[in-house]
Amino acid sequence: MKTPFWKYLALLFAAAAGAAPRVEYRSLTLEQAVDLALRQNPDYLLARLDEQKARQAVNEARSPYVPRVAVGSGLAFSNGFPLSIEGSAPSIFQAYGTQYIYNRPQSFRVKEASEMAKAAAHSTDAKAEEIAYRVAAAYLDFERATRALDALTRQLESLTRVEHLVEDLVQAGREIPLEASKARVQTAKARSRLQDLQAHVDLLEESLRGDLGLGEGLRVIPVESELPSKTKLPDDEDAAVAAALANSKEIKRLQTILQSKRYQVQAEKATHYPRIDLVAQFALFGRFNNYEDFFKTFQRQNGQLGMSFQLPLFARAQISARVGQAETEIAQTNLRIAATRAGISLETRRLFREVRQTETSREVGRLELDLARETLTVMLAQYDEGRIALRKVEEARIAESQSWEAFYDAQTAADKARLNLLRETGGLLAALR
């Protein structure tokens, strides 16, 4: 008996449904998104690894003060006088150990490496604030676009109803055909805007998932948050500038680099001092190397323990050149610090004024929205009384939807401006946690 064709189709659709990737939806607040980014964002994780690398450089600089022991063998058969192998007598087994006891240049290099590790930590903190603001701004853009998509969907529904009403009026001879064409054009424009906005929403979601380190199988649902509007900002421009200069991670990073360069100068100047190392050596000789034929006494096990003294001479020109290079880098870093302070001061004042401007625009948008909602309420009441046509009500709905969209834009701009000012003044992470 042959299987009916519809069963083949059912099996085919079932297989296609089983092969389709599973999509999971997850609601995220702004705080959760920032916290997730600081745990999974690739850029922040790379900054953490750079910080760990700088800390290991400190351990490497300190390592010469810890005893280092190497073992090996200079095993060889001698024909005649036993010659040296890499500066040591032929031996079956040998061990060599060293340790710094007094080394002024190396002590300053340890301090230099410690300062560079602090600079790396400041860079990590700066990267954390950068990632937090980037994710917060992307989240707000995504949230705004999602709400605008809903508003535009309602607007398209109203335009479609208006188009049908106008067509009915044209058929009844109460409107000219040109009005129907205008209504169709408005509907087509709204439909095109809706498609463009949907593509923009998908792009924003993909970008946000990348910042959060999420896979493609997870869809993000934004949760409306009033946190940016409730964050506390400095009272005036001068207070904002003072906070920005005091909390700037970039200035702190440059200051630690400046201190590391000073230690570098001290390390170069300290090369005039003597160097004292602890040395220890052990060797087990073999009789087949003819030691007994050329030396008065022979002992198989040999060792020595002592100190090595070194005093550099005639190195003033080389040391002066290295000191000059380090002092030049100090001057360059000082100039960078001054330029950074001036740039931060100017940017903070600009951001502070931008916050005030965007908050004013948001308040204007709120008033326009209230007016549009009140107008719609009046129109609905008049329609219930039979005083106006349904077309007027739908036009009022469209105006209200457009006011909502404009208010969303103004609110997002104000929230992003506040977060940007918080990032500049160093209070962003505390506000978002």
Short mmCIF file of C-alpha atoms in Angstrom, two decimals, residues 250-258 329-345:
data_model
loop_
_atom_site.label_atom_id
_atom_site.label_comp_id
_atom_site.label_asym_id
_atom_site.label_seq_id
_atom_site.Cartn_x
_atom_site.Cartn_y
_atom_site.Cartn_z
CA GLU A 250 43.46 58.10 31.90
CA ILE A 251 45.12 60.74 34.09
CA LYS A 252 45.88 58.14 36.74
CA ARG A 253 47.33 55.84 34.10
CA LEU A 254 49.58 58.60 32.75
CA GLN A 255 50.68 59.55 36.27
CA THR A 256 51.72 55.97 37.03
CA ILE A 257 53.58 55.82 33.72
CA LEU A 258 55.31 59.07 34.69
CA GLU A 329 59.91 60.43 27.84
CA ILE A 330 59.15 62.07 31.21
CA ALA A 331 58.76 65.44 29.49
CA GLN A 332 56.49 63.88 26.87
CA THR A 333 54.33 62.25 29.54
CA ASN A 334 53.99 65.55 31.41
CA LEU A 335 52.76 67.19 28.21
CA ARG A 336 50.27 64.36 27.68
CA ILE A 337 48.96 64.78 31.23
CA ALA A 338 48.45 68.52 30.74
CA ALA A 339 46.71 67.98 27.39
CA THR A 340 44.52 65.24 28.86
CA ARG A 341 43.46 67.43 31.79
CA ALA A 342 42.53 70.26 29.43
CA GLY A 343 40.60 67.89 27.15
CA ILE A 344 38.71 66.32 30.06
CA SER A 345 37.78 69.73 31.44
#
